Tab-separated table of C-alpha atoms in Angstrom:
chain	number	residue	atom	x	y	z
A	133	UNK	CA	-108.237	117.576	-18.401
A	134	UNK	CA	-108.354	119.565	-21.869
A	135	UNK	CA	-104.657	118.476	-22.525
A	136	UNK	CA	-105.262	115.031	-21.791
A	137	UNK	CA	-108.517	114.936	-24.134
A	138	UNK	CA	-106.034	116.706	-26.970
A	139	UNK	CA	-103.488	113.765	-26.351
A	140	UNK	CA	-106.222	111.214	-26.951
A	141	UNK	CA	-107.374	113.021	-29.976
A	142	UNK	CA	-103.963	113.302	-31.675
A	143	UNK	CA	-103.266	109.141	-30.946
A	144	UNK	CA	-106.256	108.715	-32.746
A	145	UNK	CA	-105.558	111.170	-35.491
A	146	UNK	CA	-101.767	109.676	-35.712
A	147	UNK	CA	-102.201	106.591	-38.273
A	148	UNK	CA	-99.699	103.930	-39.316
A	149	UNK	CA	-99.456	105.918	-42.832
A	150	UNK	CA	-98.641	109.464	-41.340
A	151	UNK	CA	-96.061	107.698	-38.697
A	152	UNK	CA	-94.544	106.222	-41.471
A	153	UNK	CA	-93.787	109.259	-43.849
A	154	UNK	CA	-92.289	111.392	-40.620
A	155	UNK	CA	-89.311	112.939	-41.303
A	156	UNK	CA	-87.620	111.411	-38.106
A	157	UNK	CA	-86.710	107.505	-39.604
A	158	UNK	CA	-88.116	104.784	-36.675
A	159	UNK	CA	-85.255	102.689	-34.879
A	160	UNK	CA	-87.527	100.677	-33.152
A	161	UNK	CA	-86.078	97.049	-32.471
A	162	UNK	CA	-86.898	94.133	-30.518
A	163	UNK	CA	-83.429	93.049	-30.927
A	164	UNK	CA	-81.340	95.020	-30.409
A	165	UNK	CA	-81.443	99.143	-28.813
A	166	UNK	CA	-82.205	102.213	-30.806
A	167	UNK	CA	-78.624	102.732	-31.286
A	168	UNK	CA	-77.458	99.638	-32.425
A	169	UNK	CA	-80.495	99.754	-34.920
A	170	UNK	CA	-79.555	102.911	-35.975
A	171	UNK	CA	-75.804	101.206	-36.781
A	172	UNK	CA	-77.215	98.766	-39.129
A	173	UNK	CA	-78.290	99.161	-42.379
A	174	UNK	CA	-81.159	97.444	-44.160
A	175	UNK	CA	-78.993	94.615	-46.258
A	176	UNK	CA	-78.069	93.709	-42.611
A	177	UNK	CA	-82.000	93.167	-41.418
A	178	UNK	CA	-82.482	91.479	-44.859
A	179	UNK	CA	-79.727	88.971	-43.867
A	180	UNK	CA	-81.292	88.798	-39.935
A	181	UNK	CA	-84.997	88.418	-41.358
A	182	UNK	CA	-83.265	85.484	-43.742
A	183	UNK	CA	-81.585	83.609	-41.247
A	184	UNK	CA	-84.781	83.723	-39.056
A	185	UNK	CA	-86.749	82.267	-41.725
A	186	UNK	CA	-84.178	79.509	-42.123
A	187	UNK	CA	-84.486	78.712	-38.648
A	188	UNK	CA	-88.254	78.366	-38.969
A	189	UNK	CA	-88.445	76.007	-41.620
A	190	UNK	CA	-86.038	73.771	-39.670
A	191	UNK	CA	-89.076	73.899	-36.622
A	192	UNK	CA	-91.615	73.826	-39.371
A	193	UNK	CA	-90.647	72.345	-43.077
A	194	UNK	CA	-93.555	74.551	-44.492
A	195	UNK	CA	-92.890	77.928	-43.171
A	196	UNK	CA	-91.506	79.048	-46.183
A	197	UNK	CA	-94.823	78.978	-47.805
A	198	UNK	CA	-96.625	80.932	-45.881
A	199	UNK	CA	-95.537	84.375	-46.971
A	200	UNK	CA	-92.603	84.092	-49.123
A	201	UNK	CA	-93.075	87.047	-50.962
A	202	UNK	CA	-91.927	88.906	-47.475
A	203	UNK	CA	-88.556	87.696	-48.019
A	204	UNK	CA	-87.953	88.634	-51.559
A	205	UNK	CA	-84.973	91.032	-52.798
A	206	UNK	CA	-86.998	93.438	-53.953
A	207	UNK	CA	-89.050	93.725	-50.941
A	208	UNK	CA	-85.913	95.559	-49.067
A	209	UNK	CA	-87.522	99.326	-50.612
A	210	UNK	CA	-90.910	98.549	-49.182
A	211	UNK	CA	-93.168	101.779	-48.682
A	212	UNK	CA	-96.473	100.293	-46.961
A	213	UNK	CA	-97.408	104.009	-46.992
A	214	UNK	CA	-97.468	104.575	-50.687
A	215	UNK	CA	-100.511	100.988	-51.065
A	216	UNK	CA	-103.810	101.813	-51.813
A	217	UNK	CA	-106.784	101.115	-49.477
A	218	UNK	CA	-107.719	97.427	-51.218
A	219	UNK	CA	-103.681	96.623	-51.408
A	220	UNK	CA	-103.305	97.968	-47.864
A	221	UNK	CA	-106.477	95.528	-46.418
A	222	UNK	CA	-105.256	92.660	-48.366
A	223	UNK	CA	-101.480	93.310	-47.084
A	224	UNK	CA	-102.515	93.247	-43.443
A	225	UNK	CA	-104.516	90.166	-43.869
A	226	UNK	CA	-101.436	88.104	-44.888
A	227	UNK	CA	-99.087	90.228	-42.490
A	228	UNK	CA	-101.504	88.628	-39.987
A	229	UNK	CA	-102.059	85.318	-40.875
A	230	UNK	CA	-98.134	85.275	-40.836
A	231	UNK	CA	-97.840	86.534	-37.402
A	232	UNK	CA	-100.582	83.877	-36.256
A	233	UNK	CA	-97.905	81.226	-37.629
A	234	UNK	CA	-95.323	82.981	-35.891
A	235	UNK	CA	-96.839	82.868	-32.315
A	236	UNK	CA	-96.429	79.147	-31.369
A	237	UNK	CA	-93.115	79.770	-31.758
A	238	UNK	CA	-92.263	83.303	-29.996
A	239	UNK	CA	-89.810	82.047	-27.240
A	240	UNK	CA	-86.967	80.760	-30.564
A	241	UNK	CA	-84.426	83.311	-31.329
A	242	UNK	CA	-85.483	82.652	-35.174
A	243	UNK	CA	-88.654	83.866	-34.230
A	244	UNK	CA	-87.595	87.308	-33.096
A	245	UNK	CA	-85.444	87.424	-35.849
A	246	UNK	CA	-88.284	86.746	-38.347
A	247	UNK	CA	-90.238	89.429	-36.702
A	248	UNK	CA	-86.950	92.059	-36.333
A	249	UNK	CA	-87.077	91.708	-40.205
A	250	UNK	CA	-90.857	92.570	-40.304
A	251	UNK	CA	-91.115	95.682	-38.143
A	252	UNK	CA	-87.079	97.069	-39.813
A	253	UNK	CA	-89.006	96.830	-43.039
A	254	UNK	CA	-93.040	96.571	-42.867
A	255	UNK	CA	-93.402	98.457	-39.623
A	256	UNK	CA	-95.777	96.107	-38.354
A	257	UNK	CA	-94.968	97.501	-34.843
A	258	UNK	CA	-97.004	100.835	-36.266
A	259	UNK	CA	-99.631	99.265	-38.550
A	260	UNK	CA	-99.981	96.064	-36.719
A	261	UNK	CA	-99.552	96.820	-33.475
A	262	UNK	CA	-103.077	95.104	-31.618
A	263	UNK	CA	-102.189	91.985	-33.942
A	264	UNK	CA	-99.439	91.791	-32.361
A	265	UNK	CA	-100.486	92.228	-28.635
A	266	UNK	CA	-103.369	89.331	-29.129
A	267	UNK	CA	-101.219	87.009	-30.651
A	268	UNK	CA	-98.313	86.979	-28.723
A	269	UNK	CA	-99.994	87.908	-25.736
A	270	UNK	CA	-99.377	84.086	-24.270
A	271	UNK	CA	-96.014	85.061	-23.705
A	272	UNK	CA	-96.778	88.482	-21.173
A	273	UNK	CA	-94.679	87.083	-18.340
A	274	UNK	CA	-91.524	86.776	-20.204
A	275	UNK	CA	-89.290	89.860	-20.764
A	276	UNK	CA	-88.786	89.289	-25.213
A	277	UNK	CA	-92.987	89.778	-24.770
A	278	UNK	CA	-91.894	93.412	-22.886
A	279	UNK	CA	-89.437	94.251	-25.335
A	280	UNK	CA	-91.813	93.896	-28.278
A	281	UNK	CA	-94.640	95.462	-25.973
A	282	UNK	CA	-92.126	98.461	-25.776
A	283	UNK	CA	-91.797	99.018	-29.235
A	284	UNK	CA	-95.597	98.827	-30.360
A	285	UNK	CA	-97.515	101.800	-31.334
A	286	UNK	CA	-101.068	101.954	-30.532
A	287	UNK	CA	-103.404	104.854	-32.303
A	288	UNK	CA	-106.376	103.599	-30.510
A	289	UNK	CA	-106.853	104.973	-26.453
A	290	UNK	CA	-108.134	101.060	-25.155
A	291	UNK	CA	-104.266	99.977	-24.782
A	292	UNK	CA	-103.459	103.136	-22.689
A	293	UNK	CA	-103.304	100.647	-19.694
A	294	UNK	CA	-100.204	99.025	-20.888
A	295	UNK	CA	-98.665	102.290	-21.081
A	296	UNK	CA	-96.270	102.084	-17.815
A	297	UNK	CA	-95.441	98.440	-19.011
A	298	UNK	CA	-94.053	99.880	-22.728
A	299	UNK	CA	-91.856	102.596	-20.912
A	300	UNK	CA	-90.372	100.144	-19.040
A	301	UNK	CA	-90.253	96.955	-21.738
A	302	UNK	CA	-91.584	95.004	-18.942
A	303	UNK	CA	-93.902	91.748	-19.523
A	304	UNK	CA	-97.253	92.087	-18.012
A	305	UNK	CA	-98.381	90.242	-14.896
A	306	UNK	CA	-101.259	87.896	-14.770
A	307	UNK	CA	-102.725	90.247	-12.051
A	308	UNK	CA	-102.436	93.056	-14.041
A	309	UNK	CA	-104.109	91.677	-17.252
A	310	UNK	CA	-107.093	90.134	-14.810
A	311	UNK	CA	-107.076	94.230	-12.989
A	312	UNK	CA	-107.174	95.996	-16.657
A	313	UNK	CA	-109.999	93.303	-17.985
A	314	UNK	CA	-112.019	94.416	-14.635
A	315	UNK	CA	-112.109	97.517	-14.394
A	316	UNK	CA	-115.785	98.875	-14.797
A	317	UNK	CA	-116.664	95.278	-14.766
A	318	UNK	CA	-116.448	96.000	-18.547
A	319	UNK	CA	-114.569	92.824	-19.686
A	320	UNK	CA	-114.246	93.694	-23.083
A	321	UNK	CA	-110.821	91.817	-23.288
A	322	UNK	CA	-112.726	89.073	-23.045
A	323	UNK	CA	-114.725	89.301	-25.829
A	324	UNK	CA	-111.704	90.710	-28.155
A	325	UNK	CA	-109.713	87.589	-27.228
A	326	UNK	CA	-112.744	85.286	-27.820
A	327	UNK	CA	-112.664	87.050	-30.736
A	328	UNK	CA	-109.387	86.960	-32.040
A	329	UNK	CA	-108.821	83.251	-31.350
A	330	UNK	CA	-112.180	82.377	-33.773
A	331	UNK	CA	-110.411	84.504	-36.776
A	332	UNK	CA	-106.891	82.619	-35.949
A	333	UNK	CA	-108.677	79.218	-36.156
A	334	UNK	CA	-110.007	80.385	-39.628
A	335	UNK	CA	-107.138	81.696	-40.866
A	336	UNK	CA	-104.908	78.906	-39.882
A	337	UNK	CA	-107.616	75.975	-40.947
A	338	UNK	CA	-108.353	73.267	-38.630
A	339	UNK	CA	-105.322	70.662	-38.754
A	340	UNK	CA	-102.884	73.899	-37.845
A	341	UNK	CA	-104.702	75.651	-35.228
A	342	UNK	CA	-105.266	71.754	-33.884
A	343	UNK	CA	-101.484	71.339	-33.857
A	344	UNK	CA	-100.045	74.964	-33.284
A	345	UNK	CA	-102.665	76.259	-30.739
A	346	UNK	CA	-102.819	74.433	-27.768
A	347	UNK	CA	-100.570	77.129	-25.603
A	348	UNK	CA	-103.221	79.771	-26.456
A	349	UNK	CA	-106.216	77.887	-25.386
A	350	UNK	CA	-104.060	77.449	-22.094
A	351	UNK	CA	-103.289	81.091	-21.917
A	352	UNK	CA	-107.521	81.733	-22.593
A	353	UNK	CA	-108.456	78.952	-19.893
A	354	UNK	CA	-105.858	80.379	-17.042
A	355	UNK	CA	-106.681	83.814	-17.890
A	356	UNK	CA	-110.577	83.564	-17.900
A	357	UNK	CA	-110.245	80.619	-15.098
A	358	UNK	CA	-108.702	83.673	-13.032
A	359	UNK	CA	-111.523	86.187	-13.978
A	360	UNK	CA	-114.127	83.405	-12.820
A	361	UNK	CA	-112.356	82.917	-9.533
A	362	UNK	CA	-111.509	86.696	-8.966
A	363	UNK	CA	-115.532	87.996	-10.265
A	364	UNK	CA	-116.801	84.713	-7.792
A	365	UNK	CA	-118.521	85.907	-4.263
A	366	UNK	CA	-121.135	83.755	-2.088
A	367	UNK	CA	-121.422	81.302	-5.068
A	368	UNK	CA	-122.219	83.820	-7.691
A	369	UNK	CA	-120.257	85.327	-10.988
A	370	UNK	CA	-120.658	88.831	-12.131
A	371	UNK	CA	-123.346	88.752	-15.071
A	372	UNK	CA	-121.576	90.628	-16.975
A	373	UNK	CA	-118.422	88.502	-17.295
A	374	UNK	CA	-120.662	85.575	-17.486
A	375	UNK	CA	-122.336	87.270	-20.624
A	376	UNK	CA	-119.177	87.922	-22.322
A	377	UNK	CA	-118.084	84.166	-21.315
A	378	UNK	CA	-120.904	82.264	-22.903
A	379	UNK	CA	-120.823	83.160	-26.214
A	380	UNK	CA	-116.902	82.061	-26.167
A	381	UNK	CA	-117.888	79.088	-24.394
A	382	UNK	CA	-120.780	78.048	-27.009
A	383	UNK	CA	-118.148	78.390	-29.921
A	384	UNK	CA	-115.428	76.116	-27.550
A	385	UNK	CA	-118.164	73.440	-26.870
A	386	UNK	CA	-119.069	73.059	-30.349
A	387	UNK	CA	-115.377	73.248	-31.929
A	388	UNK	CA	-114.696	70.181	-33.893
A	389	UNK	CA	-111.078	71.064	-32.716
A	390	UNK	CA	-110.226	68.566	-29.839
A	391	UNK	CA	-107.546	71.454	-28.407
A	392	UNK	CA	-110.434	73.777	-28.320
A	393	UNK	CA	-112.957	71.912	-27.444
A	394	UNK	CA	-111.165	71.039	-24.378
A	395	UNK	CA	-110.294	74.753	-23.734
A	396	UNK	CA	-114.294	75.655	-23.322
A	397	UNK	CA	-114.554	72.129	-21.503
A	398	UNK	CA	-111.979	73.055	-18.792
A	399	UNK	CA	-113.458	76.218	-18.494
A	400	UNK	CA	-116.781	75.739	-17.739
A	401	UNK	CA	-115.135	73.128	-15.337
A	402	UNK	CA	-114.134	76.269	-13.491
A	403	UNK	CA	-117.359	78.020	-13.817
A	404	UNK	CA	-118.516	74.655	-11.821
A	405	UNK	CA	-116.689	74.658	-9.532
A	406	UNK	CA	-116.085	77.975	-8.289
A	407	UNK	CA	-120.260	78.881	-9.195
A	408	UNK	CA	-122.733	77.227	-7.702
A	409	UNK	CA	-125.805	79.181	-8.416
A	410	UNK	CA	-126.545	79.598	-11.717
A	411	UNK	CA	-130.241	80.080	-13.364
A	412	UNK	CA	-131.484	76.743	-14.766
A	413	UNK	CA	-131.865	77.858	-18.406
A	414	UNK	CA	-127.806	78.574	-18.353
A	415	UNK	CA	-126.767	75.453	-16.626
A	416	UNK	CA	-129.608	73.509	-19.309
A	417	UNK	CA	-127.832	75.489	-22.311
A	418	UNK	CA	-124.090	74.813	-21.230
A	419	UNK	CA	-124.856	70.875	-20.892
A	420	UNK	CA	-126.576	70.703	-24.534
A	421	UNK	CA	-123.264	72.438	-25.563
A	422	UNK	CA	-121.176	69.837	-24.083
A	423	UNK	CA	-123.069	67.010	-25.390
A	424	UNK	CA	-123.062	68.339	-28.297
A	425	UNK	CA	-121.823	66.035	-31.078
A	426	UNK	CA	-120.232	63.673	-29.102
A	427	UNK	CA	-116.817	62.260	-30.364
A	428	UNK	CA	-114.547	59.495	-28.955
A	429	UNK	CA	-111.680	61.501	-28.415
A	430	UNK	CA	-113.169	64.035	-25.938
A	431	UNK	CA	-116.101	61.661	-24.730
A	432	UNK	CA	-114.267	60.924	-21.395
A	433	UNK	CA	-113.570	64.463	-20.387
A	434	UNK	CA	-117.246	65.286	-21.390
A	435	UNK	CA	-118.597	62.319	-19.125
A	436	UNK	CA	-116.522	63.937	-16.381
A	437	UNK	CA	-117.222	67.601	-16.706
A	438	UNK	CA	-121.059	66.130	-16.609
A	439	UNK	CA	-120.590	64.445	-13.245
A	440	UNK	CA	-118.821	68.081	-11.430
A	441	UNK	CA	-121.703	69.822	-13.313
A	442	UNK	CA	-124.351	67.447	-11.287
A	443	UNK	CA	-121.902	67.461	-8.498
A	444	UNK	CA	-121.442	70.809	-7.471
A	445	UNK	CA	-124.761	72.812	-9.126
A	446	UNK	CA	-126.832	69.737	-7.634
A	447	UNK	CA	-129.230	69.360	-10.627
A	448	UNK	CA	-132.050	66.830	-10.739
A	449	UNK	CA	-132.406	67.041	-14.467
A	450	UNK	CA	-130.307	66.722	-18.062
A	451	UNK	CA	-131.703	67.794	-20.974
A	452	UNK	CA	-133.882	64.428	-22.647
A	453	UNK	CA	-132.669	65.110	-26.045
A	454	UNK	CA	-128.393	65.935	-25.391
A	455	UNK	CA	-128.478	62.992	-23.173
A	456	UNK	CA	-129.741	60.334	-25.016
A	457	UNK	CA	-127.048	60.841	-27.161
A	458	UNK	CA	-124.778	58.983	-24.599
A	459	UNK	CA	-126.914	55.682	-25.588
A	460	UNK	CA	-127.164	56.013	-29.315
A	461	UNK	CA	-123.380	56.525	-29.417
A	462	UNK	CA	-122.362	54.172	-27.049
A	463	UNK	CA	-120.649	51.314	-29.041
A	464	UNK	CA	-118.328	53.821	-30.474
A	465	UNK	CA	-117.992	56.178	-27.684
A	466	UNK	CA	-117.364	53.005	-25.181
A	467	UNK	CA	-120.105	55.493	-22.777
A	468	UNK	CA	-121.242	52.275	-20.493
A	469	UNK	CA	-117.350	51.501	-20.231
A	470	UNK	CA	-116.467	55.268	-19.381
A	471	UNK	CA	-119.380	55.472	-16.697
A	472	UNK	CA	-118.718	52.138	-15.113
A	473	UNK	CA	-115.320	53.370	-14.556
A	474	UNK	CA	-115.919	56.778	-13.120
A	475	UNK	CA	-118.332	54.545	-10.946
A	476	UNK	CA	-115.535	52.968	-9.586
A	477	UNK	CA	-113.658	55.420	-8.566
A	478	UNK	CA	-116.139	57.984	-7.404
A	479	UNK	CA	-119.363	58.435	-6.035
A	480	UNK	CA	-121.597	59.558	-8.981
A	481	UNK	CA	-125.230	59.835	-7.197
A	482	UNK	CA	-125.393	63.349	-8.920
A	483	UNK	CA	-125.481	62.282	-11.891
A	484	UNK	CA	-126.646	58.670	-12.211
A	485	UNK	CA	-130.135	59.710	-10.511
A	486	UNK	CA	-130.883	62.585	-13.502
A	487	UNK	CA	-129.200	59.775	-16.417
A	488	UNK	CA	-131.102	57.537	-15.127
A	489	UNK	CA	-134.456	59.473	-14.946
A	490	UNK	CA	-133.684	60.445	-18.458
A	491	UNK	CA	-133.535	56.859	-19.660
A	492	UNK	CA	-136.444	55.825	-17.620
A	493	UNK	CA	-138.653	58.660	-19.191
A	494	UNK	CA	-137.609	57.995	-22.487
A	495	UNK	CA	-138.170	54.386	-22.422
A	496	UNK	CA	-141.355	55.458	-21.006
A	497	UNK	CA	-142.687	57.596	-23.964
A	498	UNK	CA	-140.432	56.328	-26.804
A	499	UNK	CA	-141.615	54.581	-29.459
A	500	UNK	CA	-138.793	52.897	-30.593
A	501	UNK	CA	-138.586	49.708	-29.543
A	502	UNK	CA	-134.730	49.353	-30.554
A	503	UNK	CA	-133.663	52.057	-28.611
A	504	UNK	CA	-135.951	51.025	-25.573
A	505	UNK	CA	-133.700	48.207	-25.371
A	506	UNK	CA	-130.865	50.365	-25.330
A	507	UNK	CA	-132.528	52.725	-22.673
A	508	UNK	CA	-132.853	49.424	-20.462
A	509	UNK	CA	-129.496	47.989	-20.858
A	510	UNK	CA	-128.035	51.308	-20.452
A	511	UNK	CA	-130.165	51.845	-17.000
A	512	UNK	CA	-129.074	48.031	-15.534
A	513	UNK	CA	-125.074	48.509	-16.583
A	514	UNK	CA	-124.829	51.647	-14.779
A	515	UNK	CA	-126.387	50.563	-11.248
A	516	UNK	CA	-123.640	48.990	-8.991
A	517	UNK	CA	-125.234	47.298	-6.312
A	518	UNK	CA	-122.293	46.749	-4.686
A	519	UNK	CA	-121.164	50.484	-4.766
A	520	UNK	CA	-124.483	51.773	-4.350
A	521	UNK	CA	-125.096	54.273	-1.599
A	522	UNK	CA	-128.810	54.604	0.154
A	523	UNK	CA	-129.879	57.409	-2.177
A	524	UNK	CA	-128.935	55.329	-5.470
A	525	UNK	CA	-130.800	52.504	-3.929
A	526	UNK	CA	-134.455	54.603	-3.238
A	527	UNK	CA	-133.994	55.808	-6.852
A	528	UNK	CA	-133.193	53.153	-8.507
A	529	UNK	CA	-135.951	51.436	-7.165
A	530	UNK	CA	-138.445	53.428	-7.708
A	531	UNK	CA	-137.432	53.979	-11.472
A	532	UNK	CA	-137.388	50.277	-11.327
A	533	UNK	CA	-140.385	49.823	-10.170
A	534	UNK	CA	-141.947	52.468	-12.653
A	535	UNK	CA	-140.461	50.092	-15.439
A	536	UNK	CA	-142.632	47.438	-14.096
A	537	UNK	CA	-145.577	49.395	-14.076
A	538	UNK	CA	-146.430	49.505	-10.349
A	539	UNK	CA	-148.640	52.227	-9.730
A	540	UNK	CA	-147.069	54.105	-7.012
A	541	UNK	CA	-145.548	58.223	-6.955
A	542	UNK	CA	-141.952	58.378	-6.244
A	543	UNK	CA	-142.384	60.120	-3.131
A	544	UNK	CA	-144.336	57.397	-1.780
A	545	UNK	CA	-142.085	55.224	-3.368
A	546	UNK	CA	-139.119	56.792	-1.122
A	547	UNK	CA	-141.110	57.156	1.831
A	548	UNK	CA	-142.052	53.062	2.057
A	549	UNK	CA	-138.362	52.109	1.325
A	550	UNK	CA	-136.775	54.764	3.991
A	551	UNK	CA	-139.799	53.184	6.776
A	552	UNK	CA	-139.453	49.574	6.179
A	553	UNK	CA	-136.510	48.264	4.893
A	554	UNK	CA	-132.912	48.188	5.893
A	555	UNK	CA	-130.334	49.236	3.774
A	556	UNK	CA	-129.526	45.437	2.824
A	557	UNK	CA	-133.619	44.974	1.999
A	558	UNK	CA	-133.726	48.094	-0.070
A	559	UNK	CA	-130.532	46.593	-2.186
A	560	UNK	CA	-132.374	43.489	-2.488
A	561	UNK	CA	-135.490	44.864	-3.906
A	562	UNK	CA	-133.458	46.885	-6.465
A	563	UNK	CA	-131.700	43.384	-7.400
A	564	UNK	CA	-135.132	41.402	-7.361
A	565	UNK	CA	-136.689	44.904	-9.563
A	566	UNK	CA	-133.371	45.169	-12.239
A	567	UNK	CA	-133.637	40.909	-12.731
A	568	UNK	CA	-137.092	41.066	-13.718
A	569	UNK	CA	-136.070	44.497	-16.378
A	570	UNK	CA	-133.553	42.209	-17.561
A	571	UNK	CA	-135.557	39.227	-17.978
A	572	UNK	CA	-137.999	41.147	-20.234
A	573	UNK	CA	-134.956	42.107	-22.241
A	574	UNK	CA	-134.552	38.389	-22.558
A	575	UNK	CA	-132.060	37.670	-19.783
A	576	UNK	CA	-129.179	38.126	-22.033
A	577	UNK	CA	-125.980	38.201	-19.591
A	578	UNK	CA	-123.970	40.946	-18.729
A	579	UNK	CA	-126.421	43.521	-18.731
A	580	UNK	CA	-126.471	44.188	-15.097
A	581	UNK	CA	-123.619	46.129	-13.439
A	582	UNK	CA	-123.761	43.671	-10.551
């Protein structure tokens, strides 16, 4: 026990500076073995580290501009050691915003070569190293992402786990990530990836994360899919990997990025489907996020995350304020258009009773006449009366019949229609109820849905 608690002490002690002035010169390679490293001489990197960087800007027109000081001459003498601590910060913040444009494009030979160039002469394998790990940490099944694992040099004890996996330059297994983020039910990779992925989007801007990002966001919904499914028993998720979820989810939901955006969408997909208990306040907080400043582009997979929300948590209520946002959008966001469609295809009881109970109570209290229009119209183009089941029929009814002012609870409501009519009499009093809502909106056609 005392030996291994001096081994942890000395890693931490043993900094990239210190590694670097040793008197034993580093051979690591993630080309080629120690060796053949040792066989080459630096002018040879130089020219391997050059030709990589001509291969990029054939895959990218604009890599050259980047970091082109890397690549100059008199960059082949390099001492990171000797930089102060300001020129030392500021040197791994570009040595990391370079690596974040190199990870989209880890599985092209040019890549490696790039990077061979980068630990040979900036020992970014040493100084680097977790930068590394997070951002090419996409690629863990293939065997380049175990030789690079192999080479990097840690001087912090969290990364012990990948320990066996360095020895043997092996690439990691989904299972094993998913085993090392569980253990103690600490799931603190989760929050360093969440974190790591909100500094590459600001250090990349927007438009390039946008573009070069996607396979990340995959990596981030399989991986944390797989935690949900694997944390999941009788219908609830461990707490604690549900409190290290939402905060990534909140940032996902709001992302103006439409990759990202769709990342935290798929996700809490998963959380849907695999949870189905979760405390009101959380399932009320996730659905503001998704409504959240609605755009055309995602709209459609928002409307349908929605309906499995409804679906599979059964909830009888959306939040007033998020939801209404589906009618003041709707002529750009095509929302009647997108419902009507999912209507179609799919029986969306779940969440047609809580819209429409949302519409109904707004038109209710609202004083805006305009958009009291817009509640009605909304309410009649989304009731298919020739699609709609018994339940749709006893609420639509009675939130009909509230419209028209008939004084009468909605229990009571339900009870009279389940006594005394047939399921052909309940349809026609919805029809009879949704003719007179449209004449007061002046009988203009094509309101209805039917």
């Amino acid at each position: 026990m005392a030996a291994t608690s001096l081994q942890q002490q000395l890693k931490r002690l043993k900094s990239a500076p210190t590694g670097a002035l040793a008197v034993e010169r580093d051979y690591s390679s993630l080309l080629f073995t120690k060796k053949e490293a040792a066989a080459l001489d630096r002018d040879e990197f130089y020219k391997i580290g050059l030709a990589g960087l001509s291969g990029m800007k054939k895959i990218d027109s604009a890599f050259d501009t980047y970091a082109p000081e890397l690549f100059w001459m008199d960059k082949k003498r390099f001492n990171r050691a000797m930089l102060q601590k300001d020129e030392a910060e500021q040197f791994d913040l570009r040595i990391e915003t370079f690596l974040l444009h190199l990870a989209a494009h880890f599985h092209h030979q040019c890549c490696r070569q790039v990077l061979e160039w980068l630990i040979h002469n900036y020992q970014i394998h040493t100084y680097n190293a977790e930068a590394l790990l997070l951002a090419f940490l996409p690629y863990h099944s293939v065997n380049s992402f175990g030789r690079l694992l192999h080479i990097l040099k840690f001087n912090s004890t969290a990364w012990d786990w990948l320990t066996e996996y360095q020895r043997d330059a092996a690439p990691i297994p989904m299972n094993i990530l998913c085993r090392a983020c569980q253990v103690g039910r600490s799931y603190g990779l989760v929050s360093t990836l969440s974190n790591f992925v909100q500094m590459a989007i600001e250090q990349l801007g927007s438009t390039y994360a946008n573009d070069k990002m996607q396979n990340y966001f995959t990596f981030l919904v399989s991986f944390f899919g797989i935690l949900i499914e694997n944390s999941t028993a009788d219908g609830t998720v461990d707490d604690q990997l549900l409190a290290r979820l939402m905060p990534f989810l909140s940032v996902a939901l709001k992302s103006k990025l439409e990759a990202f955006k769709c990342a935290g969408i798929m996700l809490l997909i998963c959380l849907a489907v695999n949870v189905t208990t979760l405390d009101n306040e959380t399932v009320q907080n996730a659905l503001k996020l998704l409504l959240y400043k609605l755009r055309p582009n995602t709209f459609p997979l928002v409307l349908r995350a929605v309906c499995v929300l409804c679906q599979r948590l059964s909830l009888d209520t959306l939040p007033s304020n998020a939801t209404l946002r589906i009618v003041y959008n709707d002529d750009e966001l095509k929302a009647t258009t997108e419902i009507q469609k999912l209507m179609k295809l799919f029986d969306l009881s779940h969440f047609l009773v809580p819209f429409w109970r949302v519409l109904v109570d707004a038109y209710r209290t609202g004083e805006n006449e305009t958009w009291r229009d817009a509640y009605l119209t909304m309410l009649l183009k989304t009731m298919d009366l020739e699609r709609m089941n018994r339940f749709q029929a006893e609420k639509a009814a009675h939130f009909l019949s509230l419209l028209l002012e008939e004084e009468q609870s909605q229990r009571s409501c339900e009870e009279r229609f389940q006594r005394e009519l047939s399921d052909s009499e309940l349809k026609g009093a919805v029809l009879r109820y949704a003719k007179a809502i449209e004449h007061r909106l002046g009988g203009e056609k094509g309101r209805m849905a039917f």
